Amino acid sequence: MRSLPASLPTGLGRWAVLAAASCLAAAGLGAAGVPSAALFAALLCAAAMALAGRSPGDVPRPLQLGAQAVLGAYIGTLMQAHTVAALGSRWPAALLVGFATLLLSVAAGALLGLRRDTDSITGSLALVAGGASGLVAIARELGGDERTVAVVQYLRVGLVTVSLPLVAALYPHVAGAGSMMDDGPGRPWWFDLVFTAVCVGAGLLIGRWTRLPAGGLLGPLLISATGSLTGVASGATVPAALVFAGYLVIGWQAGVGFTRESLRSMARLLPWATLLIVALGAVCAGLGFALSAMTGVSALDGYLATTPGGIYAVLAVAASSNVDITFVVAAQLIRVVLMLFLAPAAARGFRRLRSSRRSEEESVTVDA
């Protein structure tokens, strides 16, 4: 009986080892309260194997698209009608602050891109304040380095998550008064599967037909959010196992490309990135005071609504404080959706502008 090629079991074996290690690490990080633990664990495990010369290879393109689509559908389910309605007449102020946060984070990313270890597109995506997992998932197709985007994005999330309770404690508030509204009627398990399949299938088609930037993520997000906001799919969600698998794939996608040289580059980049993240957090806290002044909410409400990342940490602090939690959640979701939709479009437009200028410069050089 003819034996299988040696590369096949080696590749499958490495994927099996990576999957097992990622699941174990995700369980440990999840128990420690790390946000998006599965993605972060997969990134660490894949990077460790790549640096050790045991990378299982690139993640197949269909798996990448599938993971993006599942994540988009999951993010869309967060857009519940009652949550968005909580903004009431305050939505223009929340939208204005969301745009300001986007501009500030892109500007900070452009500064990061001035370093010789990275480029402007990668820098902008790395410091966009929202949708970390989504931006990591689509960084490569937008022309960025997903490894750098992943590391800096999760540095941002980590710094915000650690500092959030400490900063929030400086505000006067009463513990234990926050509450979340009901997410809607329960649905049978098969409804969630059908909902996810429709969002993924229809969303991918819409993304392809409309040539939407990062359509693999944003197409399913549009379908999912529409179903949630209209009440057609109220209470539906993406099965936790699929979300977990999607996070793993996205983490592997970024991690398998690590090399020792890329690690050295990031080590040189991280001090500058940390400084910019801290500065961005301070400026966003100032935006929180502006939001408080414009809407009449408390200063703590404004701070939690404008914190640049760590949405699960924001929810944890809000749930234990005397704040308008639905307003905080709605403002945070507006920020995340703005970042996910506008950042890819801006990155693609910037890439085209840069290519056009480069062509003009080359033309001038040839003519000279």
CSV table of C-alpha atoms in Angstrom, one decimal:
chain,number,residue,atom,x,y,z
A,1,MET,CA,0.0,0.0,0.0
A,2,ARG,CA,1.4,3.3,-1.1
A,3,SER,CA,2.2,5.7,1.8
A,4,LEU,CA,1.0,9.3,2.0
A,5,PRO,CA,3.4,12.1,1.1
A,6,ALA,CA,5.6,13.0,4.1
A,7,SER,CA,4.5,16.7,3.9
A,8,LEU,CA,0.8,15.8,4.4
A,9,PRO,CA,0.9,14.3,7.9
A,10,THR,CA,3.5,16.8,8.9
A,11,GLY,CA,1.2,19.7,7.9
A,12,LEU,CA,-1.9,18.1,9.4
A,13,GLY,CA,0.1,17.2,12.6
A,14,ARG,CA,1.2,20.8,13.0
A,15,TRP,CA,-2.3,22.1,12.5
A,16,ALA,CA,-3.5,19.6,15.1
A,17,VAL,CA,-0.8,20.7,17.6
A,18,LEU,CA,-1.6,24.4,16.9
A,19,ALA,CA,-5.3,23.9,17.4
A,20,ALA,CA,-4.9,22.0,20.6
A,21,ALA,CA,-2.4,24.5,22.0
A,22,SER,CA,-4.6,27.4,21.0
A,23,CYS,CA,-7.6,25.9,22.7
A,24,LEU,CA,-5.7,25.3,25.9
A,25,ALA,CA,-4.2,28.8,25.9
A,26,ALA,CA,-7.6,30.3,25.1
A,27,ALA,CA,-9.1,28.6,28.1
A,28,GLY,CA,-6.3,29.9,30.4
A,29,LEU,CA,-6.5,33.5,29.0
A,30,GLY,CA,-10.3,33.4,29.2
A,31,ALA,CA,-10.2,32.4,32.8
A,32,ALA,CA,-7.8,35.4,33.4
A,33,GLY,CA,-10.4,37.8,31.8
A,34,VAL,CA,-8.4,38.5,28.7
A,35,PRO,CA,-10.7,40.0,26.0
A,36,SER,CA,-11.1,38.0,22.7
A,37,ALA,CA,-9.0,35.3,24.4
A,38,ALA,CA,-9.3,32.8,21.6
A,39,LEU,CA,-7.9,35.2,19.0
A,40,PHE,CA,-5.0,36.3,21.3
A,41,ALA,CA,-4.2,32.7,22.2
A,42,ALA,CA,-4.2,31.6,18.5
A,43,LEU,CA,-1.9,34.5,17.6
A,44,LEU,CA,0.6,33.7,20.4
A,45,CYS,CA,0.6,29.9,19.6
A,46,ALA,CA,0.9,30.4,15.8
A,47,ALA,CA,3.7,33.0,16.3
A,48,ALA,CA,5.6,30.7,18.7
A,49,MET,CA,5.4,27.8,16.2
A,50,ALA,CA,6.4,30.1,13.3
A,51,LEU,CA,9.4,31.4,15.2
A,52,ALA,CA,10.4,27.9,16.1
A,53,GLY,CA,10.4,26.9,12.4
A,54,ARG,CA,7.3,24.7,12.8
A,55,SER,CA,4.7,26.8,11.1
A,56,PRO,CA,1.9,24.7,9.5
A,57,GLY,CA,1.7,27.1,6.6
A,58,ASP,CA,-0.7,29.8,5.5
A,59,VAL,CA,-4.3,29.7,6.5
A,60,PRO,CA,-6.4,28.8,3.3
A,61,ARG,CA,-8.2,31.8,1.8
A,62,PRO,CA,-11.7,30.2,2.2
A,63,LEU,CA,-11.1,29.8,5.9
A,64,GLN,CA,-10.0,33.4,6.2
A,65,LEU,CA,-13.1,34.6,4.5
A,66,GLY,CA,-15.3,32.3,6.6
A,67,ALA,CA,-13.8,33.6,9.8
A,68,GLN,CA,-14.3,37.2,8.7
A,69,ALA,CA,-17.9,36.5,7.8
A,70,VAL,CA,-18.7,34.8,11.1
A,71,LEU,CA,-17.1,37.7,13.0
A,72,GLY,CA,-19.0,40.3,11.0
A,73,ALA,CA,-22.3,38.4,11.7
A,74,TYR,CA,-21.4,38.3,15.4
A,75,ILE,CA,-20.7,42.0,15.6
A,76,GLY,CA,-24.0,42.8,13.8
A,77,THR,CA,-26.0,41.0,16.5
A,78,LEU,CA,-24.7,43.5,19.1
A,79,MET,CA,-26.7,46.2,17.3
A,80,GLN,CA,-30.0,45.7,19.2
A,81,ALA,CA,-32.8,48.2,18.5
A,82,HIS,CA,-33.4,49.0,22.2
A,83,THR,CA,-29.7,49.7,22.6
A,84,VAL,CA,-29.5,52.1,19.7
A,85,ALA,CA,-32.8,53.8,20.8
A,86,ALA,CA,-31.1,54.6,24.1
A,87,LEU,CA,-29.2,57.3,22.4
A,88,GLY,CA,-32.4,59.2,21.7
A,89,SER,CA,-31.7,62.8,20.7
A,90,ARG,CA,-28.1,62.4,21.8
A,91,TRP,CA,-27.1,60.4,18.7
A,92,PRO,CA,-25.6,63.4,16.8
A,93,ALA,CA,-23.2,64.1,19.7
A,94,ALA,CA,-22.3,60.4,19.9
A,95,LEU,CA,-21.7,60.3,16.1
A,96,LEU,CA,-19.6,63.5,16.2
A,97,VAL,CA,-17.4,62.1,19.0
A,98,GLY,CA,-17.1,58.8,17.0
A,99,PHE,CA,-15.9,60.6,14.0
A,100,ALA,CA,-13.5,62.7,16.1
A,101,THR,CA,-12.1,59.4,17.6
A,102,LEU,CA,-11.6,58.0,14.1
A,103,LEU,CA,-9.7,61.0,12.9
A,104,LEU,CA,-7.5,61.1,16.0
A,105,SER,CA,-6.7,57.4,15.8
A,106,VAL,CA,-5.9,57.6,12.1
A,107,ALA,CA,-3.7,60.6,12.7
A,108,ALA,CA,-1.9,58.7,15.5
A,109,GLY,CA,-1.5,55.8,13.1
A,110,ALA,CA,0.0,58.1,10.5
A,111,LEU,CA,2.6,59.2,13.1
A,112,LEU,CA,3.3,55.5,13.8
A,113,GLY,CA,3.7,55.0,10.1
A,114,LEU,CA,6.5,57.5,9.9
A,115,ARG,CA,8.8,54.9,11.6
A,116,ARG,CA,11.0,53.0,9.2
A,117,ASP,CA,9.8,49.7,10.7
A,118,THR,CA,6.3,50.1,9.3
A,119,ASP,CA,4.2,52.0,6.7
A,120,SER,CA,1.3,54.5,6.9
A,121,ILE,CA,-1.5,52.0,6.1
A,122,THR,CA,-0.3,49.5,8.7
A,123,GLY,CA,0.2,52.3,11.3
A,124,SER,CA,-3.3,53.6,10.7
A,125,LEU,CA,-5.0,50.2,10.9
A,126,ALA,CA,-2.9,49.4,14.0
A,127,LEU,CA,-4.1,52.4,16.0
A,128,VAL,CA,-7.7,52.6,14.8
A,129,ALA,CA,-9.6,52.7,18.1
A,130,GLY,CA,-12.2,50.0,17.6
A,131,GLY,CA,-12.9,46.6,16.1
A,132,ALA,CA,-9.5,45.1,16.8
A,133,SER,CA,-10.3,41.6,15.8
A,134,GLY,CA,-12.1,42.8,12.6
A,135,LEU,CA,-9.1,45.0,11.6
A,136,VAL,CA,-6.7,42.2,12.1
A,137,ALA,CA,-8.8,39.9,10.0
A,138,ILE,CA,-8.8,42.3,7.0
A,139,ALA,CA,-5.4,44.0,7.3
A,140,ARG,CA,-3.7,41.9,4.6
A,141,GLU,CA,-6.2,42.6,1.9
A,142,LEU,CA,-6.1,46.3,2.7
A,143,GLY,CA,-2.3,46.3,2.1
A,144,GLY,CA,-1.2,46.3,5.7
A,145,ASP,CA,1.0,43.9,7.8
A,146,GLU,CA,-1.5,42.0,9.9
A,147,ARG,CA,1.2,40.9,12.3
A,148,THR,CA,2.0,44.5,13.3
A,149,VAL,CA,-1.7,45.4,13.3
A,150,ALA,CA,-2.5,42.5,15.6
A,151,VAL,CA,0.3,43.2,18.1
A,152,VAL,CA,-0.4,47.0,18.3
A,153,GLN,CA,-4.2,46.5,18.4
A,154,TYR,CA,-4.0,44.1,21.3
A,155,LEU,CA,-1.4,46.3,23.0
A,156,ARG,CA,-4.1,49.0,22.8
A,157,VAL,CA,-6.8,46.8,24.1
A,158,GLY,CA,-4.6,45.5,26.9
A,159,LEU,CA,-3.6,49.0,28.0
A,160,VAL,CA,-7.1,50.3,27.9
A,161,THR,CA,-8.5,47.2,29.8
A,162,VAL,CA,-5.9,47.5,32.5
A,163,SER,CA,-6.2,51.3,33.0
A,164,LEU,CA,-10.0,51.5,32.7
A,165,PRO,CA,-11.0,50.4,36.2
A,166,LEU,CA,-8.2,52.6,37.7
A,167,VAL,CA,-9.3,55.7,35.8
A,168,ALA,CA,-13.1,55.0,36.4
A,169,ALA,CA,-12.4,54.8,40.1
A,170,LEU,CA,-11.4,58.5,40.1
A,171,TYR,CA,-15.0,59.4,39.1
A,172,PRO,CA,-17.7,59.6,41.7
A,173,HIS,CA,-20.1,56.8,41.2
A,174,VAL,CA,-22.3,54.3,43.1
A,175,ALA,CA,-21.6,50.6,42.7
A,176,GLY,CA,-24.1,48.0,41.7
A,177,ALA,CA,-26.7,50.2,40.0
A,178,GLY,CA,-26.1,49.4,36.3
A,179,SER,CA,-28.3,47.0,34.4
A,180,MET,CA,-28.7,45.7,30.8
A,181,MET,CA,-32.0,45.5,29.0
A,182,ASP,CA,-33.3,42.1,27.8
A,183,ASP,CA,-31.9,41.0,24.5
A,184,GLY,CA,-35.2,39.9,23.2
A,185,PRO,CA,-37.1,36.6,23.0
A,186,GLY,CA,-35.1,33.4,23.1
A,187,ARG,CA,-34.7,31.4,19.9
A,188,PRO,CA,-34.2,27.6,19.3
A,189,TRP,CA,-30.6,26.6,18.5
A,190,TRP,CA,-31.4,25.9,14.8
A,191,PHE,CA,-32.6,29.5,14.4
A,192,ASP,CA,-29.1,30.8,15.3
A,193,LEU,CA,-27.5,28.4,12.8
A,194,VAL,CA,-29.9,29.5,10.0
A,195,PHE,CA,-29.4,33.1,10.9
A,196,THR,CA,-25.6,32.8,10.8
A,197,ALA,CA,-25.8,30.9,7.4
A,198,VAL,CA,-28.0,33.6,5.9
A,199,CYS,CA,-25.8,36.4,7.2
A,200,VAL,CA,-22.6,34.7,6.0
A,201,GLY,CA,-23.9,33.6,2.6
A,202,ALA,CA,-25.8,36.8,1.7
A,203,GLY,CA,-23.2,39.0,3.2
A,204,LEU,CA,-20.3,37.5,1.2
A,205,LEU,CA,-22.4,37.9,-2.0
A,206,ILE,CA,-23.2,41.6,-1.2
A,207,GLY,CA,-19.5,42.2,-0.3
A,208,ARG,CA,-18.4,40.8,-3.7
A,209,TRP,CA,-21.1,42.5,-5.8
A,210,THR,CA,-20.7,45.9,-4.3
A,211,ARG,CA,-16.9,45.7,-4.1
A,212,LEU,CA,-17.3,46.9,-0.4
A,213,PRO,CA,-13.9,47.4,1.2
A,214,ALA,CA,-13.3,44.4,3.5
A,215,GLY,CA,-16.6,42.9,2.1
A,216,GLY,CA,-16.0,39.5,3.8
A,217,LEU,CA,-16.4,41.2,7.2
A,218,LEU,CA,-18.7,44.1,6.4
A,219,GLY,CA,-21.2,42.4,4.2
A,220,PRO,CA,-22.3,39.9,6.9
A,221,LEU,CA,-22.2,42.6,9.4
A,222,LEU,CA,-24.7,44.6,7.4
A,223,ILE,CA,-27.1,41.7,7.1
A,224,SER,CA,-26.8,40.8,10.7
A,225,ALA,CA,-27.3,44.3,12.0
A,226,THR,CA,-30.3,44.9,9.7
A,227,GLY,CA,-31.9,41.7,11.0
A,228,SER,CA,-31.2,42.7,14.7
A,229,LEU,CA,-32.3,46.3,14.3
A,230,THR,CA,-35.5,45.6,12.4
A,231,GLY,CA,-36.6,42.8,14.9
A,232,VAL,CA,-36.6,40.1,12.2
A,233,ALA,CA,-33.9,38.3,14.0
A,234,SER,CA,-34.3,39.8,17.5
A,235,GLY,CA,-32.6,37.6,20.0
A,236,ALA,CA,-30.6,35.7,17.4
A,237,THR,CA,-26.9,35.2,17.8
A,238,VAL,CA,-24.0,33.4,16.2
A,239,PRO,CA,-23.3,30.1,18.0
A,240,ALA,CA,-20.4,30.5,20.5
A,241,ALA,CA,-18.5,27.6,18.9
A,242,LEU,CA,-18.4,29.3,15.5
A,243,VAL,CA,-17.3,32.6,17.1
A,244,PHE,CA,-14.5,30.7,18.9
A,245,ALA,CA,-13.4,29.0,15.7
A,246,GLY,CA,-13.5,32.3,13.8
A,247,TYR,CA,-11.3,33.9,16.4
A,248,LEU,CA,-8.8,31.0,16.2
A,249,VAL,CA,-8.6,31.3,12.4
A,250,ILE,CA,-8.0,35.1,12.5
A,251,GLY,CA,-5.3,34.7,15.2
A,252,TRP,CA,-3.6,32.0,13.2
A,253,GLN,CA,-3.7,34.1,10.0
A,254,ALA,CA,-1.7,36.8,11.8
A,255,GLY,CA,0.6,34.5,13.8
A,256,VAL,CA,1.9,32.1,11.1
A,257,GLY,CA,3.7,34.9,9.3
A,258,PHE,CA,5.9,35.9,12.2
A,259,THR,CA,9.7,35.8,11.7
A,260,ARG,CA,12.6,36.8,13.9
A,261,GLU,CA,13.2,39.9,11.9
A,262,SER,CA,9.5,41.0,12.1
A,263,LEU,CA,9.7,40.4,15.9
A,264,ARG,CA,12.8,42.6,16.1
A,265,SER,CA,11.0,45.3,14.1
A,266,MET,CA,8.0,45.2,16.4
A,267,ALA,CA,10.2,45.4,19.4
A,268,ARG,CA,11.6,48.7,18.1
A,269,LEU,CA,8.1,49.9,17.2
A,270,LEU,CA,6.3,49.1,20.5
A,271,PRO,CA,7.7,51.9,22.7
A,272,TRP,CA,6.5,54.5,20.2
A,273,ALA,CA,3.2,52.7,19.8
A,274,THR,CA,2.7,52.6,23.5
A,275,LEU,CA,3.3,56.4,23.8
A,276,LEU,CA,0.7,57.1,21.0
A,277,ILE,CA,-1.8,54.7,22.6
A,278,VAL,CA,-1.5,56.5,26.0
A,279,ALA,CA,-1.8,59.9,24.3
A,280,LEU,CA,-4.9,58.7,22.3
A,281,GLY,CA,-6.5,57.5,25.5
A,282,ALA,CA,-6.0,60.8,27.2
A,283,VAL,CA,-7.4,62.7,24.2
A,284,CYS,CA,-10.4,60.4,24.1
A,285,ALA,CA,-11.0,61.0,27.8
A,286,GLY,CA,-11.2,64.7,26.9
A,287,LEU,CA,-13.8,63.8,24.2
A,288,GLY,CA,-15.7,62.1,27.0
A,289,PHE,CA,-16.0,65.4,28.9
A,290,ALA,CA,-17.1,67.0,25.7
A,291,LEU,CA,-19.8,64.4,25.2
A,292,SER,CA,-20.9,64.8,28.8
A,293,ALA,CA,-21.3,68.6,28.3
A,294,MET,CA,-23.2,68.2,25.0
A,295,THR,CA,-25.6,65.5,26.2
A,296,GLY,CA,-26.0,66.1,29.9
A,297,VAL,CA,-24.8,62.6,30.9
A,298,SER,CA,-22.4,62.2,33.8
A,299,ALA,CA,-18.7,62.6,33.3
A,300,LEU,CA,-18.2,58.8,34.0
A,301,ASP,CA,-20.8,58.0,31.3
A,302,GLY,CA,-18.9,60.2,28.8
A,303,TYR,CA,-15.6,58.6,29.7
A,304,LEU,CA,-16.9,55.0,29.4
A,305,ALA,CA,-18.7,55.9,26.1
A,306,THR,CA,-15.5,57.3,24.5
A,307,THR,CA,-12.8,54.9,25.9
A,308,PRO,CA,-10.9,53.8,22.8
A,309,GLY,CA,-11.2,50.0,23.1
A,310,GLY,CA,-11.8,47.2,25.5
A,311,ILE,CA,-15.6,47.1,25.1
A,312,TYR,CA,-16.0,44.1,27.4
A,313,ALA,CA,-14.0,45.9,30.1
A,314,VAL,CA,-16.2,48.9,29.6
A,315,LEU,CA,-19.3,46.8,30.0
A,316,ALA,CA,-17.9,45.2,33.2
A,317,VAL,CA,-17.2,48.7,34.8
A,318,ALA,CA,-20.5,50.1,33.6
A,319,ALA,CA,-22.4,47.2,35.0
A,320,SER,CA,-21.0,47.9,38.5
A,321,SER,CA,-21.5,51.6,38.3
A,322,ASN,CA,-24.4,54.0,38.5
A,323,VAL,CA,-24.3,54.9,34.8
A,324,ASP,CA,-26.7,54.9,31.8
A,325,ILE,CA,-25.4,51.6,30.6
A,326,THR,CA,-27.5,51.4,27.4
A,327,PHE,CA,-26.2,54.9,26.4
A,328,VAL,CA,-22.6,53.7,27.0
A,329,VAL,CA,-23.1,50.5,25.0
A,330,ALA,CA,-24.8,52.4,22.1
A,331,ALA,CA,-22.1,55.0,21.9
A,332,GLN,CA,-19.4,52.3,22.0
A,333,LEU,CA,-21.1,50.3,19.2
A,334,ILE,CA,-21.4,53.4,17.1
A,335,ARG,CA,-17.6,53.9,17.5
A,336,VAL,CA,-16.8,50.2,16.6
A,337,VAL,CA,-19.1,50.3,13.5
A,338,LEU,CA,-17.7,53.6,12.3
A,339,MET,CA,-14.1,52.3,12.7
A,340,LEU,CA,-14.9,49.0,10.9
A,341,PHE,CA,-16.7,50.7,8.0
A,342,LEU,CA,-14.7,53.9,7.5
A,343,ALA,CA,-11.1,52.7,8.3
A,344,PRO,CA,-11.0,50.1,5.4
A,345,ALA,CA,-12.4,52.6,3.0
A,346,ALA,CA,-9.8,55.2,4.2
A,347,ALA,CA,-7.0,52.7,3.9
A,348,ARG,CA,-8.0,51.7,0.4
A,349,GLY,CA,-8.3,55.3,-0.7
A,350,PHE,CA,-4.9,56.2,0.9
A,351,ARG,CA,-3.3,53.2,-0.9
A,352,ARG,CA,-4.7,54.4,-4.3
A,353,LEU,CA,-3.5,58.0,-3.6
A,354,ARG,CA,-0.1,56.7,-2.6
A,355,SER,CA,0.1,54.6,-5.8
A,356,SER,CA,-1.0,57.5,-7.9
A,357,ARG,CA,1.7,59.8,-6.4
A,358,ARG,CA,4.3,57.1,-6.8
A,359,SER,CA,3.4,56.7,-10.5
A,360,GLU,CA,3.6,60.5,-11.0
A,361,GLU,CA,7.0,60.7,-9.3
A,362,GLU,CA,8.3,57.8,-11.5
A,363,SER,CA,7.0,59.5,-14.6
A,364,VAL,CA,8.7,62.8,-13.6
A,365,THR,CA,12.0,60.9,-13.0
A,366,VAL,CA,11.8,59.2,-16.4
A,367,ASP,CA,11.1,62.5,-18.2
A,368,ALA,CA,14.0,64.2,-16.4
